[in-house]
PDB file of C-alpha atoms in Angstrom:
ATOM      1  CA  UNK O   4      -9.232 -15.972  -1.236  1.00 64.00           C
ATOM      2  CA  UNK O   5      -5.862 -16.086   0.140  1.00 73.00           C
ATOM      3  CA  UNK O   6      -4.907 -19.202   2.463  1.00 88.00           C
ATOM      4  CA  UNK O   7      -3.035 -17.016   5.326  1.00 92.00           C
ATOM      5  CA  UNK O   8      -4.232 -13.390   5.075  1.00 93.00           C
ATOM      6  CA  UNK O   9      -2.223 -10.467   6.629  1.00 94.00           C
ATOM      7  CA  UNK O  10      -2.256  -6.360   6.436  1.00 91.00           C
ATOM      8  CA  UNK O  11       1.183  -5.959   4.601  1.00 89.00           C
ATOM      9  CA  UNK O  12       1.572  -2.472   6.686  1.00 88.00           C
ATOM     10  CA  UNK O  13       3.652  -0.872   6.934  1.00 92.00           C
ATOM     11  CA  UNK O  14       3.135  -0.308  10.716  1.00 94.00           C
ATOM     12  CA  UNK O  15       5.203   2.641  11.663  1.00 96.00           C
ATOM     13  CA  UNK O  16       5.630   2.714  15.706  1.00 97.00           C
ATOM     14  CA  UNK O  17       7.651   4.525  18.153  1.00 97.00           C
ATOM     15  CA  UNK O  18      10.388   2.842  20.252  1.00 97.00           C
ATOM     16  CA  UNK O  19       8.502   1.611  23.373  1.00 97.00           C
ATOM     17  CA  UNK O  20       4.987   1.008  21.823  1.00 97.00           C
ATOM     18  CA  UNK O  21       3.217  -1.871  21.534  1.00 97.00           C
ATOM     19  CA  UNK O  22       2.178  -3.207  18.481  1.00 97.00           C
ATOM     20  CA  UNK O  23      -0.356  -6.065  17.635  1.00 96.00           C
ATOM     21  CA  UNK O  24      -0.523  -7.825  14.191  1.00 94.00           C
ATOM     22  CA  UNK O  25      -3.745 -10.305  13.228  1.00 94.00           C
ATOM     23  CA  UNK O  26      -3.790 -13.017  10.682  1.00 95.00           C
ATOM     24  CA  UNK O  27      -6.604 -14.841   9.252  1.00 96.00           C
ATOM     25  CA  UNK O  28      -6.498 -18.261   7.949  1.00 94.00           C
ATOM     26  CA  UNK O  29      -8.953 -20.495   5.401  1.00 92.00           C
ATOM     27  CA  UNK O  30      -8.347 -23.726   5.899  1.00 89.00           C
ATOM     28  CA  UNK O  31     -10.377 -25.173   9.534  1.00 89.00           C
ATOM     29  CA  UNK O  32      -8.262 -28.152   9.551  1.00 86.00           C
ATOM     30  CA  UNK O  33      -4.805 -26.720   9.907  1.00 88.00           C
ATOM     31  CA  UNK O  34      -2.545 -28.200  12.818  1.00 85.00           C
ATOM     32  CA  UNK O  35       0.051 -25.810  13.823  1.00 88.00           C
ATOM     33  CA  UNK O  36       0.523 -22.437  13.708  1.00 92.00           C
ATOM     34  CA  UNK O  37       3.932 -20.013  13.638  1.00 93.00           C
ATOM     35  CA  UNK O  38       5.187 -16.331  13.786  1.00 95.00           C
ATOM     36  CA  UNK O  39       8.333 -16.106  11.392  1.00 94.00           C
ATOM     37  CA  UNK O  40      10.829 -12.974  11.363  1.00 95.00           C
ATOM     38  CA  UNK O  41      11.921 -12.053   7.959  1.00 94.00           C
ATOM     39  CA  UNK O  42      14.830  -9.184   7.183  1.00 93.00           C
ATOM     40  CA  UNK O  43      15.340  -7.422   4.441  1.00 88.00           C
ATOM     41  CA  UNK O  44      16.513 -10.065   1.614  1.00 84.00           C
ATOM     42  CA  UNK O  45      16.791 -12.725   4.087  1.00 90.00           C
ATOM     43  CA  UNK O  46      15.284 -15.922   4.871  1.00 90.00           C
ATOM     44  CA  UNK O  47      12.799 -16.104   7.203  1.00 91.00           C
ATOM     45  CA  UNK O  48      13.520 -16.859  10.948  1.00 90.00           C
ATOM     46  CA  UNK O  49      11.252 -18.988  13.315  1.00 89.00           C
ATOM     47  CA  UNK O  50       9.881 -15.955  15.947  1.00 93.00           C
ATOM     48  CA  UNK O  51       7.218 -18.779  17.886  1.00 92.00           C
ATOM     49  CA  UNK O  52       4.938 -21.182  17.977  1.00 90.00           C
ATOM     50  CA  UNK O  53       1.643 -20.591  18.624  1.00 93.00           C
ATOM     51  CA  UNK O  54      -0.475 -22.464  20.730  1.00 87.00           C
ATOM     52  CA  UNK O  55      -4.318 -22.668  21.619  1.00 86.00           C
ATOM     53  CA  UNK O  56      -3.616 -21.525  25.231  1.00 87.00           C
ATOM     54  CA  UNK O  57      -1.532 -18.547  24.464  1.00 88.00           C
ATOM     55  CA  UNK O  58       1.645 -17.981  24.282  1.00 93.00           C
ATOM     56  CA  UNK O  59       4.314 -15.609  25.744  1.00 94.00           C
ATOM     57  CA  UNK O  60       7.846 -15.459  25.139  1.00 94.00           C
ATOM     58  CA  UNK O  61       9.733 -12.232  26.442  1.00 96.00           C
ATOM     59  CA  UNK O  62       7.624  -9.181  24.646  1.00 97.00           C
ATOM     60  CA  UNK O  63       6.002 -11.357  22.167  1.00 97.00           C
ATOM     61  CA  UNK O  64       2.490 -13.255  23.073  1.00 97.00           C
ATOM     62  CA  UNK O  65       1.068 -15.435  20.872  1.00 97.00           C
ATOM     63  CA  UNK O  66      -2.533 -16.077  20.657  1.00 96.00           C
ATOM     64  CA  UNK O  67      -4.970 -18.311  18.772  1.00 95.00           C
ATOM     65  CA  UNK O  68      -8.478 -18.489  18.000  1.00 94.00           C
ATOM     66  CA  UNK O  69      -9.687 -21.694  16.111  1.00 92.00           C
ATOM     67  CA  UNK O  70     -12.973 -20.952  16.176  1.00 93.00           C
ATOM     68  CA  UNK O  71     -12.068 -17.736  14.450  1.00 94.00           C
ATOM     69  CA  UNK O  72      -9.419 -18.853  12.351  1.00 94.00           C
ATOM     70  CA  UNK O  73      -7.024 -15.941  13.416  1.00 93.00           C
ATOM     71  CA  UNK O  74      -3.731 -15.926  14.991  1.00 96.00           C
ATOM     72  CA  UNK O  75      -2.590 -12.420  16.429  1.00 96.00           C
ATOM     73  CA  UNK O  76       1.067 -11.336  17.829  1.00 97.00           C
ATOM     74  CA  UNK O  77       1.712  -8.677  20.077  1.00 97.00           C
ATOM     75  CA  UNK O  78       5.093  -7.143  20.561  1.00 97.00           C
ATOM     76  CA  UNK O  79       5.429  -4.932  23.531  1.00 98.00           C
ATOM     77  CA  UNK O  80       8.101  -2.271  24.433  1.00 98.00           C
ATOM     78  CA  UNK O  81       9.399  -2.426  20.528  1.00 98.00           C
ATOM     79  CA  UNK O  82      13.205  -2.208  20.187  1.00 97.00           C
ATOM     80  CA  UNK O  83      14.452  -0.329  16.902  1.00 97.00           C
ATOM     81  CA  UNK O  84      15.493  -4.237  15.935  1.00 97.00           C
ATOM     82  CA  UNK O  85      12.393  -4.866  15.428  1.00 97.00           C
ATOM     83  CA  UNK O  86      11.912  -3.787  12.462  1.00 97.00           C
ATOM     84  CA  UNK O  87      11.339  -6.550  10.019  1.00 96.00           C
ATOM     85  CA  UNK O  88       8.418  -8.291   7.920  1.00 95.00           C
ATOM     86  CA  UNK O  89       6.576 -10.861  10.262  1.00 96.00           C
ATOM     87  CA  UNK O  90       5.000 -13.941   8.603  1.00 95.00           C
ATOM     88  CA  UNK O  91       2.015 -15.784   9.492  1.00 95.00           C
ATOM     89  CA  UNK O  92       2.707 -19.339   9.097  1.00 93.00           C
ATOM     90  CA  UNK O  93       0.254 -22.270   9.075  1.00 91.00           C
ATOM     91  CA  UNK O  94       0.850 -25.784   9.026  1.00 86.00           C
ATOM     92  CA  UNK O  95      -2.354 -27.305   7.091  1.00 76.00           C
ATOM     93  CA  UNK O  96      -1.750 -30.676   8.163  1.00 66.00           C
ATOM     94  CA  UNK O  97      -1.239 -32.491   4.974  1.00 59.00           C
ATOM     95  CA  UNK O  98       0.871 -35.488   4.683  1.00 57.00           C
ATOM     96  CA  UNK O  99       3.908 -33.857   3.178  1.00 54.00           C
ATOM     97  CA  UNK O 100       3.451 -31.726   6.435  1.00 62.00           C
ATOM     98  CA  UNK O 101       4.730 -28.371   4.315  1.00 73.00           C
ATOM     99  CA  UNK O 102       4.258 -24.590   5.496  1.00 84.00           C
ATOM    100  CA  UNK O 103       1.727 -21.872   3.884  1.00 88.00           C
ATOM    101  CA  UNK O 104       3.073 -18.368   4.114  1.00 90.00           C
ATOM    102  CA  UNK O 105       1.552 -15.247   4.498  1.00 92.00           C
ATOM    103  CA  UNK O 106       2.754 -12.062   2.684  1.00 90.00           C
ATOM    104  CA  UNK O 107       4.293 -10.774   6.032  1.00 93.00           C
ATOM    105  CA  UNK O 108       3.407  -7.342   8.115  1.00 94.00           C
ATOM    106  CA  UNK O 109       6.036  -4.988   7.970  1.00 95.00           C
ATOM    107  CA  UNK O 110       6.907  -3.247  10.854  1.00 96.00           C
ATOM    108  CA  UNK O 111       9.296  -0.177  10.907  1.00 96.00           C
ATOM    109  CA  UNK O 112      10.357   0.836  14.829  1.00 97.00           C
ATOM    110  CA  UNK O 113      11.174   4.432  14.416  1.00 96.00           C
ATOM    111  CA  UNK O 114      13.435   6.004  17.461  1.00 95.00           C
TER     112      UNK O 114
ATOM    113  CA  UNK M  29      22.211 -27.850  15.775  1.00 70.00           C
ATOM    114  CA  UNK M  30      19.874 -27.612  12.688  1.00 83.00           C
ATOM    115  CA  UNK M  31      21.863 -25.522  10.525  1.00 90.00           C
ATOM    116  CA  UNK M  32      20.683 -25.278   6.320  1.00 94.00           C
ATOM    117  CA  UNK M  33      23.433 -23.826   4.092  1.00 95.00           C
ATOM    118  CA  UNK M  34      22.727 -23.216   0.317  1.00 97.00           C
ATOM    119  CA  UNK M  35      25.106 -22.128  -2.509  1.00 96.00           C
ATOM    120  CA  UNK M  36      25.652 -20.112  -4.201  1.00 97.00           C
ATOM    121  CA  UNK M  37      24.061 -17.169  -1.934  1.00 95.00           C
ATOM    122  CA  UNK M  38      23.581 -15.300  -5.428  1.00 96.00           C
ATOM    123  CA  UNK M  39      23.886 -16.188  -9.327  1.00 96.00           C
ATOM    124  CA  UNK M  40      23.678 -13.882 -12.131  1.00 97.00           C
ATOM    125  CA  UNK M  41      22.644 -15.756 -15.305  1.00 95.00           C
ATOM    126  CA  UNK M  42      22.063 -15.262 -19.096  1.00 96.00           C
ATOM    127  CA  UNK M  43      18.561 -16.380 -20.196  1.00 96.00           C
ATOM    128  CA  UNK M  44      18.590 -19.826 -21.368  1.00 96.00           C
ATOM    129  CA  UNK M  45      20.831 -21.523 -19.267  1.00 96.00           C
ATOM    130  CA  UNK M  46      20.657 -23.677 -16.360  1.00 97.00           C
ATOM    131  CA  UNK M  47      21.185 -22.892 -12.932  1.00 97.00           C
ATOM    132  CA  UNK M  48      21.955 -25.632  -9.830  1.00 97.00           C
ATOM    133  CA  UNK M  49      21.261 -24.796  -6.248  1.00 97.00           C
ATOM    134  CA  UNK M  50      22.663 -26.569  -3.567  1.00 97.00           C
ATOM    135  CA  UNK M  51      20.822 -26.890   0.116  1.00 96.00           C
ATOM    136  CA  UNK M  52      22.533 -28.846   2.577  1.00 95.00           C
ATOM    137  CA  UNK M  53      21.666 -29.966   6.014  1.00 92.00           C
ATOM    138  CA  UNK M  54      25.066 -29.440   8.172  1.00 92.00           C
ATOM    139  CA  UNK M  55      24.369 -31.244  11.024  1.00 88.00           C
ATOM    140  CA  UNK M  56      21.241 -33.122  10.947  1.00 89.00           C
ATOM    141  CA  UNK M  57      19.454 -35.849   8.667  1.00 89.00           C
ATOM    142  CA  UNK M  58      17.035 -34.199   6.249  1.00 88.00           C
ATOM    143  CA  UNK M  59      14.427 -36.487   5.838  1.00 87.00           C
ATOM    144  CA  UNK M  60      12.352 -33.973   3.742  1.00 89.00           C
ATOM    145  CA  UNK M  61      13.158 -30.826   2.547  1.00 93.00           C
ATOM    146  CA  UNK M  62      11.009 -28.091   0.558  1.00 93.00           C
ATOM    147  CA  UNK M  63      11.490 -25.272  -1.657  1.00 96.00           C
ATOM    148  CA  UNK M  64      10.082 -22.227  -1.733  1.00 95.00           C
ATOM    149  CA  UNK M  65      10.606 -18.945  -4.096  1.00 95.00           C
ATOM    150  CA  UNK M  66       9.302 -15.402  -3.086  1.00 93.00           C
ATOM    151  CA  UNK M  67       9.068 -12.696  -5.825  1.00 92.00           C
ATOM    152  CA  UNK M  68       9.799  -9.598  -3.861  1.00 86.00           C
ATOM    153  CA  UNK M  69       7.139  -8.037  -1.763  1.00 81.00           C
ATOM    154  CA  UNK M  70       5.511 -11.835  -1.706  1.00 85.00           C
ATOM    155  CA  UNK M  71       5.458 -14.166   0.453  1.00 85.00           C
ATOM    156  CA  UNK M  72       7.282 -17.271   0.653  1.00 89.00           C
ATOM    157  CA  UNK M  73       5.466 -20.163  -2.184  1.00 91.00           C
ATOM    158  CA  UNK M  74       6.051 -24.243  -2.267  1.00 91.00           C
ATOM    159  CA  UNK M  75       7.469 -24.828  -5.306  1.00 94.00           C
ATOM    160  CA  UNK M  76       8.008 -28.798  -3.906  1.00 93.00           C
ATOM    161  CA  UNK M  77       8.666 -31.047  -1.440  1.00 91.00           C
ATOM    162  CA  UNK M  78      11.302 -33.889  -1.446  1.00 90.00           C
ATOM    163  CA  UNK M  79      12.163 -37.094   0.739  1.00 86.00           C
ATOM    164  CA  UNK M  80      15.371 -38.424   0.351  1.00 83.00           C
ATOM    165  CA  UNK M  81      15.303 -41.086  -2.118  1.00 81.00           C
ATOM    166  CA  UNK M  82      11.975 -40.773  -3.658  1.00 83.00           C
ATOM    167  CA  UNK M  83      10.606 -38.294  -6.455  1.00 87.00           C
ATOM    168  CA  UNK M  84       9.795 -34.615  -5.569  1.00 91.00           C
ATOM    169  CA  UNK M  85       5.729 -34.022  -5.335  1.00 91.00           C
ATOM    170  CA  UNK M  86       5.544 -30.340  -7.455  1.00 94.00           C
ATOM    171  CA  UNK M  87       2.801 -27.497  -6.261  1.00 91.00           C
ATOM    172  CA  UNK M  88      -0.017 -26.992  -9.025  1.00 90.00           C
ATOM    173  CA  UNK M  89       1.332 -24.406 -11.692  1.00 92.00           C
ATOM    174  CA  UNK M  90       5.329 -25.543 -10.814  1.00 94.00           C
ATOM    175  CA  UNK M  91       6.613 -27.331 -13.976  1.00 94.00           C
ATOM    176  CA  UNK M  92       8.368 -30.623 -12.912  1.00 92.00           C
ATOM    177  CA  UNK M  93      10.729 -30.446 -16.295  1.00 94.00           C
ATOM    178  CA  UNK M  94      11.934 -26.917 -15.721  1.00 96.00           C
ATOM    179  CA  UNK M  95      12.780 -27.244 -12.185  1.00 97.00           C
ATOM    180  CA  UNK M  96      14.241 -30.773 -11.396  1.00 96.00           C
ATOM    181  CA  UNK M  97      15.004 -31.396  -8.251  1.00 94.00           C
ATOM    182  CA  UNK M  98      16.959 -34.001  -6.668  1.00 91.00           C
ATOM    183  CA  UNK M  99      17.508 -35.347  -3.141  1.00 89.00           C
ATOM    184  CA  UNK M 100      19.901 -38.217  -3.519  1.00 81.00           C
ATOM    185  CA  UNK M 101      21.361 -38.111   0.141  1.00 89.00           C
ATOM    186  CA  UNK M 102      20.031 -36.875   3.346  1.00 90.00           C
ATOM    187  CA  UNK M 103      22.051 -33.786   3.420  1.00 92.00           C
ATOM    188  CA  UNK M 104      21.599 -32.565   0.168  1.00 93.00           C
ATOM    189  CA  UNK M 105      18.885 -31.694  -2.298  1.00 94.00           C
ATOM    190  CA  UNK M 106      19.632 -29.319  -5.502  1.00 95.00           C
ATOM    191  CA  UNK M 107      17.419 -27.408  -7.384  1.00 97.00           C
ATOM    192  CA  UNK M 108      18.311 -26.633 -11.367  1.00 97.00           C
ATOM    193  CA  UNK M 109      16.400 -24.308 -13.178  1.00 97.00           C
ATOM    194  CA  UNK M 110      16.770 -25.083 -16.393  1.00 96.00           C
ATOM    195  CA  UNK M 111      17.000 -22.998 -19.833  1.00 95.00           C
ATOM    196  CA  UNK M 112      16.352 -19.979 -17.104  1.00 96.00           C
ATOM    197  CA  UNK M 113      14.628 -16.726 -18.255  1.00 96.00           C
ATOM    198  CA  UNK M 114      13.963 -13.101 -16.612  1.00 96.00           C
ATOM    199  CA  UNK M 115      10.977 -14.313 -15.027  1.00 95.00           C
ATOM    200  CA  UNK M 116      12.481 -17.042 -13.167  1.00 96.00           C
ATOM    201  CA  UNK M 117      14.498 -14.363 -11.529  1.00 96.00           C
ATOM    202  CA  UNK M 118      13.521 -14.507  -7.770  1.00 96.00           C
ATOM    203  CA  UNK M 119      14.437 -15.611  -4.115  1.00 96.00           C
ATOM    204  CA  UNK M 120      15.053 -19.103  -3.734  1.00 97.00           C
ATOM    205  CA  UNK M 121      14.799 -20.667  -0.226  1.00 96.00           C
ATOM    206  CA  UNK M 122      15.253 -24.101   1.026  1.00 96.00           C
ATOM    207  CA  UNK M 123      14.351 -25.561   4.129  1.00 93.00           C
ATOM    208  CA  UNK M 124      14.838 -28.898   6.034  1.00 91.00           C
ATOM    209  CA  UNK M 125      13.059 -30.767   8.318  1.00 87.00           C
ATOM    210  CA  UNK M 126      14.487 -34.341  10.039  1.00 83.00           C
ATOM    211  CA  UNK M 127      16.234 -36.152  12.530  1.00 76.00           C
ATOM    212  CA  UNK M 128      18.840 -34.698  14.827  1.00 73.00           C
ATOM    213  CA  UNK M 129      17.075 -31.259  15.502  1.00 73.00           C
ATOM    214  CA  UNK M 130      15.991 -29.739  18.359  1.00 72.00           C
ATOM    215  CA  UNK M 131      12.096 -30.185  16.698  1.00 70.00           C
ATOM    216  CA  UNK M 132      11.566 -32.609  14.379  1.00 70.00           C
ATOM    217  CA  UNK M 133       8.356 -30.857  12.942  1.00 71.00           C
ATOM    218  CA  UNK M 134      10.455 -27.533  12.785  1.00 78.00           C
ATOM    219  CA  UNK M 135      11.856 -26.390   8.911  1.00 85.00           C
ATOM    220  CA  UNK M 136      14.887 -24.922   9.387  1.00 89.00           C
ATOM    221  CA  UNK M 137      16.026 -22.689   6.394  1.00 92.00           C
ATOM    222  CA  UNK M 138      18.585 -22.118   4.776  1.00 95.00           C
ATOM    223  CA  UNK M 139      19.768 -18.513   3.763  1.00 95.00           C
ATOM    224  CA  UNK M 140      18.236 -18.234  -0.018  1.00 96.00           C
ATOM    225  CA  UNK M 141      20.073 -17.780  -3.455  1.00 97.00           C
ATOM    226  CA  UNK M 142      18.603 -14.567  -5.066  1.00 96.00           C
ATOM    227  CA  UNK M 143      19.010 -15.549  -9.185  1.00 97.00           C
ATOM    228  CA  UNK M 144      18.900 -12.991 -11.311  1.00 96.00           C
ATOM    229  CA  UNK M 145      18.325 -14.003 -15.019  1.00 96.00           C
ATOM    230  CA  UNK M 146      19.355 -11.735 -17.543  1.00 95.00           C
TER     231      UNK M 146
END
């Protein structure tokens, strides 16, 4: 079983819509949670942080459910920029405090 | 403030020999940094994490010998892959986390060298 589990998509929307992407995670003790951005051969760019309460931060929300173990993002009114792969990122709390990556959710914004 | 630059952004290679990557912290302390490779439609994997000054700690299945990685100074850690062959071709990404930056739990990454082994 994967560590950070995502549908790879794509998602194919319409300018305007609102899209939602979910992400499940194994590990119960991870500490911190994150949205990344990624372009097309590019590294990956830090969209939010998630926290327990929710999150909001212009058209993206953030949410988390521990007791779940899934993290979601919803993008409203979608802009044709984007378009990109968005990672799931979890923070598993180990000493050397490094990141676990999800294969991404691409979304394409179509006009 | 917490920009990562790498070079070179892309190397072409013959199989065989070695490859150096360069990650550098421009305007903070990098107390740790960590690199990753992604084969394409993958996601982002730890090859290794390094403090400045001490040895890298290697992710299971990451052989220490073929990818040494050094961190003498707290703005720059290198990765060499050495005697490279086609199926070290991938994405390479760095990232940095330390002093100086407007989160101090926050990796900041640099912009990847894609190497291509031949």
């Amino acid at each position: 079983r994967k560590e950070v589990e995502q549908d790879p998509g794509p998602f194919n929307v319409p300018e305007g819509a609102t899209v939602a992407f979910n992400c499940t995670y194994s590990n119960s003790a991870s500490q911190s949670f994150f949205w990344y951005r990624q372009d097309c051969r590019k590294e990956p760019k830090l969209l939010m942080s998630v926290y327990s309460s929710g999150n909001e931060d212009g058209r993206f929300t953030a949410q988390l459910n521990r007791a779940s173990q899934y993290i979601s993002l919803l993008i409203r009114d979608s802009k044709l920029s984007d378009s990109a792969t968005y990672l799931c990122v979890v923070n598993e709390g180990t000493g050397r405090r490094a990141l676990t990556f999800g294969s991404g959710t691409r979304l394409q914004v179509q006009p | 403030g917490a920009v990562v630059s790498q070079h070179p952004s892309r190397v072409i290679c013959k199989s065989g020999t070695s490859v150096k990557i360069e990650c550098r912290s421009l305007d903070f302390q990098a107390t740790t940094m960590f690199w990753y490779r992604q084969f394409p439609k993958q996601s982002l994997m730890l090859m290794a994490t390094s403090n400045e000054g001490s040895k890298a700690t290697y992710e299971q299945g990451v052989e220490k010998d073929k990818f040494l990685i050094n961190h003498a100074s707290l703005t720059l850690s290198t990765l060499t892959v050495t005697s490279a062959h086609p199926e070290d071709s991938s994405f390479y990404i760095c990232s940095a986390r330390g002093s100086g930056t407007p989160s101090t739990d926050t990796q900041y990454f640099g912009p990847g060298t894609r190497l291509t082994v031949l």
